[in-house]
Amino acid sequence: MSLDLFLDDKELVARIKDLKKERNAVILAHSYERPEVQDIADYVGDSLELSRLAAKTDADVIVFCSVHFMAETAKILSPQKTVLLPAAEAGCPLADMITPAQLEAEKAKYPKAAVVAYVNCSAEIKSMADICCTSANAVQVVNAMAQDEILFVPDQHLGRWVQTQTDKKIILWAGCCPTHQRMKVSDFVNLKKEHPEAVIVVHPESNEDICNLADAILSTSQMLRYCQASSATKFIIGTEMGMLHRLRTAMPEKTFLQPSKGLICPNMKMTQLEDVYESLKELKHPIEIPELIRMKALKALDGMLAAVPTK
Ligand code: SF4
């Protein structure tokens, strides 16, 4: 292998910056990525925020430091651009919890239901859905549907939370995020005893008993805005630990605590600086989606944007 293997972080960052210019590339990183990867990114955000940025940018190459379905979403929205996933093996167990054949069978059981697919799913699942949603807009999307029955895939916890906010009948799919499942009620209770003034903020992929303890149930982008707008100075954050880095970077004057130590998504932590460098240098690993699937998936994503226009 090349001498590149022996570069230290400082040298790697410098070379990444040079390559970025050379390739006319933009680096995007999800809030759950490693701190050093977030720090070299042009933008840090949630999956859809980043995909929208990817669609708007005039960069030719998008290095999407995240997991496979997120880079796929960027490619669905920007087919003419080269979208790279630096760690090819970074997948999402939640997205893998539903297959096209399973969705086909479930749709046949509920022919009157609209299929609402949380963006954490493959391009193929998106292509079979009536509409997509994010954790930030799931309630609005569901309420915007003409149908009274909604087949909500693949995250049961987000679907269950949506059910508490709507009169529509939500049919749940039994998928879940293994990372959020590892959070324990006792960890929140103990931390709240130590810091009674702290505000508890959790992600809607969390279990019901965790959501019941929360002051606010929010997507990662909403969490950032909520903590910025709040007069509180201490927060207990119930989501993947990478988000703590984003919050602490944005609000160094506030305190962010994590109830369950070492709550990491192993897939989100696969991307290292070396992968970003290799990705830019060798254009690794480009996302490709069959055009028919991409077009149908785009319709489901566009449907969401039309139902819930964003600022
Ligand atoms: Fe998938 Fe959960 Fe990891 Fe997000 S945190 S990529 S939903 S496994």
JSON list of C-alpha atoms in Angstrom, two decimals, residues 70-199:
[
{"chain": "A", "resi": 70, "resn": "MET", "atom": "CA", "xyz": [-28.80, 8.43, 3.09]},
{"chain": "A", "resi": 71, "resn": "ALA", "atom": "CA", "xyz": [-26.33, 8.53, 0.21]},
{"chain": "A", "resi": 72, "resn": "GLU", "atom": "CA", "xyz": [-29.01, 6.83, -1.90]},
{"chain": "A", "resi": 73, "resn": "THR", "atom": "CA", "xyz": [-31.47, 9.59, -1.02]},
{"chain": "A", "resi": 74, "resn": "ALA", "atom": "CA", "xyz": [-28.96, 12.18, -2.22]},
{"chain": "A", "resi": 75, "resn": "LYS", "atom": "CA", "xyz": [-28.55, 10.25, -5.47]},
{"chain": "A", "resi": 76, "resn": "ILE", "atom": "CA", "xyz": [-32.33, 10.03, -5.95]},
{"chain": "A", "resi": 77, "resn": "LEU", "atom": "CA", "xyz": [-32.51, 13.82, -5.69]},
{"chain": "A", "resi": 78, "resn": "SER", "atom": "CA", "xyz": [-29.31, 14.51, -7.68]},
{"chain": "A", "resi": 79, "resn": "PRO", "atom": "CA", "xyz": [-28.88, 11.81, -10.35]},
{"chain": "A", "resi": 80, "resn": "GLN", "atom": "CA", "xyz": [-26.48, 13.89, -12.42]},
{"chain": "A", "resi": 81, "resn": "LYS", "atom": "CA", "xyz": [-23.98, 14.22, -9.56]},
{"chain": "A", "resi": 82, "resn": "THR", "atom": "CA", "xyz": [-21.42, 11.71, -8.35]},
{"chain": "A", "resi": 83, "resn": "VAL", "atom": "CA", "xyz": [-22.53, 10.66, -4.86]},
{"chain": "A", "resi": 84, "resn": "LEU", "atom": "CA", "xyz": [-19.91, 8.80, -2.84]},
{"chain": "A", "resi": 85, "resn": "LEU", "atom": "CA", "xyz": [-20.31, 6.76, 0.34]},
{"chain": "A", "resi": 86, "resn": "PRO", "atom": "CA", "xyz": [-16.81, 6.67, 1.90]},
{"chain": "A", "resi": 87, "resn": "ALA", "atom": "CA", "xyz": [-17.42, 3.49, 3.95]},
{"chain": "A", "resi": 88, "resn": "ALA", "atom": "CA", "xyz": [-19.08, 1.12, 1.48]},
{"chain": "A", "resi": 89, "resn": "GLU", "atom": "CA", "xyz": [-20.20, -1.28, 4.19]},
{"chain": "A", "resi": 90, "resn": "ALA", "atom": "CA", "xyz": [-21.99, 1.35, 6.32]},
{"chain": "A", "resi": 91, "resn": "GLY", "atom": "CA", "xyz": [-25.61, 0.22, 6.26]},
{"chain": "A", "resi": 92, "resn": "CYS", "atom": "CA", "xyz": [-28.61, 0.71, 8.53]},
{"chain": "A", "resi": 93, "resn": "PRO", "atom": "CA", "xyz": [-30.15, -2.28, 10.36]},
{"chain": "A", "resi": 94, "resn": "LEU", "atom": "CA", "xyz": [-33.49, -0.42, 10.57]},
{"chain": "A", "resi": 95, "resn": "ALA", "atom": "CA", "xyz": [-33.56, 0.08, 6.79]},
{"chain": "A", "resi": 96, "resn": "ASP", "atom": "CA", "xyz": [-32.78, -3.62, 6.35]},
{"chain": "A", "resi": 97, "resn": "MET", "atom": "CA", "xyz": [-35.79, -4.66, 8.46]},
{"chain": "A", "resi": 98, "resn": "ILE", "atom": "CA", "xyz": [-38.14, -4.50, 5.49]},
{"chain": "A", "resi": 99, "resn": "THR", "atom": "CA", "xyz": [-37.71, -6.05, 2.05]},
{"chain": "A", "resi": 100, "resn": "PRO", "atom": "CA", "xyz": [-39.65, -5.26, -1.13]},
{"chain": "A", "resi": 101, "resn": "ALA", "atom": "CA", "xyz": [-41.33, -8.71, -1.00]},
{"chain": "A", "resi": 102, "resn": "GLN", "atom": "CA", "xyz": [-42.44, -8.13, 2.59]},
{"chain": "A", "resi": 103, "resn": "LEU", "atom": "CA", "xyz": [-43.83, -4.71, 1.76]},
{"chain": "A", "resi": 104, "resn": "GLU", "atom": "CA", "xyz": [-45.65, -6.13, -1.26]},
{"chain": "A", "resi": 105, "resn": "ALA", "atom": "CA", "xyz": [-47.32, -8.75, 0.96]},
{"chain": "A", "resi": 106, "resn": "GLU", "atom": "CA", "xyz": [-48.26, -6.15, 3.60]},
{"chain": "A", "resi": 107, "resn": "LYS", "atom": "CA", "xyz": [-49.72, -3.82, 0.96]},
{"chain": "A", "resi": 108, "resn": "ALA", "atom": "CA", "xyz": [-51.92, -6.68, -0.25]},
{"chain": "A", "resi": 109, "resn": "LYS", "atom": "CA", "xyz": [-53.29, -7.10, 3.31]},
{"chain": "A", "resi": 110, "resn": "TYR", "atom": "CA", "xyz": [-54.24, -3.40, 3.52]},
{"chain": "A", "resi": 111, "resn": "PRO", "atom": "CA", "xyz": [-55.23, -2.36, -0.01]},
{"chain": "A", "resi": 112, "resn": "LYS", "atom": "CA", "xyz": [-56.93, 0.84, 1.16]},
{"chain": "A", "resi": 113, "resn": "ALA", "atom": "CA", "xyz": [-53.97, 2.06, 3.19]},
{"chain": "A", "resi": 114, "resn": "ALA", "atom": "CA", "xyz": [-51.49, 4.67, 2.00]},
{"chain": "A", "resi": 115, "resn": "VAL", "atom": "CA", "xyz": [-47.88, 3.57, 2.40]},
{"chain": "A", "resi": 116, "resn": "VAL", "atom": "CA", "xyz": [-45.81, 6.16, 4.25]},
{"chain": "A", "resi": 117, "resn": "ALA", "atom": "CA", "xyz": [-42.10, 5.30, 4.27]},
{"chain": "A", "resi": 118, "resn": "TYR", "atom": "CA", "xyz": [-39.77, 6.90, 6.79]},
{"chain": "A", "resi": 119, "resn": "VAL", "atom": "CA", "xyz": [-36.69, 7.98, 4.82]},
{"chain": "A", "resi": 120, "resn": "ASN", "atom": "CA", "xyz": [-34.64, 5.39, 6.73]},
{"chain": "A", "resi": 121, "resn": "CYS", "atom": "CA", "xyz": [-35.28, 2.71, 4.11]},
{"chain": "A", "resi": 122, "resn": "SER", "atom": "CA", "xyz": [-33.84, 1.60, 0.78]},
{"chain": "A", "resi": 123, "resn": "ALA", "atom": "CA", "xyz": [-34.51, 3.29, -2.56]},
{"chain": "A", "resi": 124, "resn": "GLU", "atom": "CA", "xyz": [-36.57, 0.24, -3.55]},
{"chain": "A", "resi": 125, "resn": "ILE", "atom": "CA", "xyz": [-38.85, 0.58, -0.52]},
{"chain": "A", "resi": 126, "resn": "LYS", "atom": "CA", "xyz": [-39.23, 4.31, -1.22]},
{"chain": "A", "resi": 127, "resn": "SER", "atom": "CA", "xyz": [-40.16, 3.44, -4.81]},
{"chain": "A", "resi": 128, "resn": "MET", "atom": "CA", "xyz": [-43.05, 1.29, -3.51]},
{"chain": "A", "resi": 129, "resn": "ALA", "atom": "CA", "xyz": [-44.38, 3.94, -1.10]},
{"chain": "A", "resi": 130, "resn": "ASP", "atom": "CA", "xyz": [-47.05, 6.56, -1.76]},
{"chain": "A", "resi": 131, "resn": "ILE", "atom": "CA", "xyz": [-44.98, 9.13, 0.07]},
{"chain": "A", "resi": 132, "resn": "CYS", "atom": "CA", "xyz": [-41.89, 9.48, 2.27]},
{"chain": "A", "resi": 133, "resn": "CYS", "atom": "CA", "xyz": [-41.52, 11.25, 5.60]},
{"chain": "A", "resi": 134, "resn": "THR", "atom": "CA", "xyz": [-38.78, 12.20, 8.04]},
{"chain": "A", "resi": 135, "resn": "SER", "atom": "CA", "xyz": [-38.91, 12.09, 11.82]},
{"chain": "A", "resi": 136, "resn": "ALA", "atom": "CA", "xyz": [-39.40, 15.88, 11.68]},
{"chain": "A", "resi": 137, "resn": "ASN", "atom": "CA", "xyz": [-42.44, 15.89, 9.39]},
{"chain": "A", "resi": 138, "resn": "ALA", "atom": "CA", "xyz": [-44.03, 12.41, 9.85]},
{"chain": "A", "resi": 139, "resn": "VAL", "atom": "CA", "xyz": [-47.17, 13.75, 11.57]},
{"chain": "A", "resi": 140, "resn": "GLN", "atom": "CA", "xyz": [-47.77, 16.43, 8.93]},
{"chain": "A", "resi": 141, "resn": "VAL", "atom": "CA", "xyz": [-47.23, 13.95, 6.10]},
{"chain": "A", "resi": 142, "resn": "VAL", "atom": "CA", "xyz": [-49.63, 11.41, 7.60]},
{"chain": "A", "resi": 143, "resn": "ASN", "atom": "CA", "xyz": [-52.28, 14.09, 8.19]},
{"chain": "A", "resi": 144, "resn": "ALA", "atom": "CA", "xyz": [-51.90, 15.32, 4.61]},
{"chain": "A", "resi": 145, "resn": "MET", "atom": "CA", "xyz": [-52.83, 11.91, 3.15]},
{"chain": "A", "resi": 146, "resn": "ALA", "atom": "CA", "xyz": [-56.35, 11.43, 1.73]},
{"chain": "A", "resi": 147, "resn": "GLN", "atom": "CA", "xyz": [-56.56, 7.87, 3.12]},
{"chain": "A", "resi": 148, "resn": "ASP", "atom": "CA", "xyz": [-57.68, 7.18, 6.71]},
{"chain": "A", "resi": 149, "resn": "GLU", "atom": "CA", "xyz": [-55.47, 4.11, 7.01]},
{"chain": "A", "resi": 150, "resn": "ILE", "atom": "CA", "xyz": [-51.69, 4.44, 6.89]},
{"chain": "A", "resi": 151, "resn": "LEU", "atom": "CA", "xyz": [-49.23, 1.60, 6.52]},
{"chain": "A", "resi": 152, "resn": "PHE", "atom": "CA", "xyz": [-46.19, 3.12, 8.23]},
{"chain": "A", "resi": 153, "resn": "VAL", "atom": "CA", "xyz": [-42.78, 1.54, 7.53]},
{"chain": "A", "resi": 154, "resn": "PRO", "atom": "CA", "xyz": [-40.22, 0.62, 8.74]},
{"chain": "A", "resi": 155, "resn": "ASP", "atom": "CA", "xyz": [-39.86, 2.17, 12.23]},
{"chain": "A", "resi": 156, "resn": "GLN", "atom": "CA", "xyz": [-42.53, 1.05, 14.70]},
{"chain": "A", "resi": 157, "resn": "HIS", "atom": "CA", "xyz": [-41.56, 3.61, 17.35]},
{"chain": "A", "resi": 158, "resn": "LEU", "atom": "CA", "xyz": [-41.84, 6.62, 15.05]},
{"chain": "A", "resi": 159, "resn": "GLY", "atom": "CA", "xyz": [-45.13, 5.16, 13.77]},
{"chain": "A", "resi": 160, "resn": "ARG", "atom": "CA", "xyz": [-46.42, 4.65, 17.33]},
{"chain": "A", "resi": 161, "resn": "TRP", "atom": "CA", "xyz": [-45.49, 8.21, 18.22]},
{"chain": "A", "resi": 162, "resn": "VAL", "atom": "CA", "xyz": [-47.27, 9.50, 15.09]},
{"chain": "A", "resi": 163, "resn": "GLN", "atom": "CA", "xyz": [-50.35, 7.53, 16.20]},
{"chain": "A", "resi": 164, "resn": "THR", "atom": "CA", "xyz": [-50.48, 9.64, 19.39]},
{"chain": "A", "resi": 165, "resn": "GLN", "atom": "CA", "xyz": [-50.64, 12.80, 17.23]},
{"chain": "A", "resi": 166, "resn": "THR", "atom": "CA", "xyz": [-53.22, 11.85, 14.58]},
{"chain": "A", "resi": 167, "resn": "ASP", "atom": "CA", "xyz": [-56.77, 10.47, 14.23]},
{"chain": "A", "resi": 168, "resn": "LYS", "atom": "CA", "xyz": [-55.74, 8.30, 11.28]},
{"chain": "A", "resi": 169, "resn": "LYS", "atom": "CA", "xyz": [-55.28, 4.58, 11.83]},
{"chain": "A", "resi": 170, "resn": "ILE", "atom": "CA", "xyz": [-51.58, 3.70, 11.73]},
{"chain": "A", "resi": 171, "resn": "ILE", "atom": "CA", "xyz": [-50.62, 0.14, 10.83]},
{"chain": "A", "resi": 172, "resn": "LEU", "atom": "CA", "xyz": [-47.16, -0.43, 12.25]},
{"chain": "A", "resi": 173, "resn": "TRP", "atom": "CA", "xyz": [-44.28, -2.39, 10.77]},
{"chain": "A", "resi": 174, "resn": "ALA", "atom": "CA", "xyz": [-42.09, -4.12, 13.38]},
{"chain": "A", "resi": 175, "resn": "GLY", "atom": "CA", "xyz": [-38.78, -2.41, 12.50]},
{"chain": "A", "resi": 176, "resn": "CYS", "atom": "CA", "xyz": [-36.68, -0.49, 15.01]},
{"chain": "A", "resi": 177, "resn": "CYS", "atom": "CA", "xyz": [-33.31, 1.18, 15.38]},
{"chain": "A", "resi": 178, "resn": "PRO", "atom": "CA", "xyz": [-31.07, -1.13, 17.46]},
{"chain": "A", "resi": 179, "resn": "THR", "atom": "CA", "xyz": [-29.06, 1.86, 18.70]},
{"chain": "A", "resi": 180, "resn": "HIS", "atom": "CA", "xyz": [-32.04, 3.72, 20.17]},
{"chain": "A", "resi": 181, "resn": "GLN", "atom": "CA", "xyz": [-33.31, 0.42, 21.61]},
{"chain": "A", "resi": 182, "resn": "ARG", "atom": "CA", "xyz": [-30.28, 0.24, 23.88]},
{"chain": "A", "resi": 183, "resn": "MET", "atom": "CA", "xyz": [-31.34, 3.26, 25.94]},
{"chain": "A", "resi": 184, "resn": "LYS", "atom": "CA", "xyz": [-32.65, 2.33, 29.39]},
{"chain": "A", "resi": 185, "resn": "VAL", "atom": "CA", "xyz": [-35.33, 4.09, 31.43]},
{"chain": "A", "resi": 186, "resn": "SER", "atom": "CA", "xyz": [-33.23, 3.68, 34.60]},
{"chain": "A", "resi": 187, "resn": "ASP", "atom": "CA", "xyz": [-30.36, 5.64, 32.99]},
{"chain": "A", "resi": 188, "resn": "PHE", "atom": "CA", "xyz": [-32.66, 8.61, 32.32]},
{"chain": "A", "resi": 189, "resn": "VAL", "atom": "CA", "xyz": [-34.20, 8.42, 35.80]},
{"chain": "A", "resi": 190, "resn": "ASN", "atom": "CA", "xyz": [-30.81, 8.30, 37.52]},
{"chain": "A", "resi": 191, "resn": "LEU", "atom": "CA", "xyz": [-29.39, 11.17, 35.48]},
{"chain": "A", "resi": 192, "resn": "LYS", "atom": "CA", "xyz": [-32.50, 13.28, 36.07]},
{"chain": "A", "resi": 193, "resn": "LYS", "atom": "CA", "xyz": [-32.11, 12.68, 39.84]},
{"chain": "A", "resi": 194, "resn": "GLU", "atom": "CA", "xyz": [-28.54, 14.01, 39.61]},
{"chain": "A", "resi": 195, "resn": "HIS", "atom": "CA", "xyz": [-29.59, 16.95, 37.39]},
{"chain": "A", "resi": 196, "resn": "PRO", "atom": "CA", "xyz": [-33.23, 17.75, 38.20]},
{"chain": "A", "resi": 197, "resn": "GLU", "atom": "CA", "xyz": [-33.08, 21.01, 36.23]},
{"chain": "A", "resi": 198, "resn": "ALA", "atom": "CA", "xyz": [-32.09, 19.25, 33.00]},
{"chain": "A", "resi": 199, "resn": "VAL", "atom": "CA", "xyz": [-34.60, 19.10, 30.12]}
]
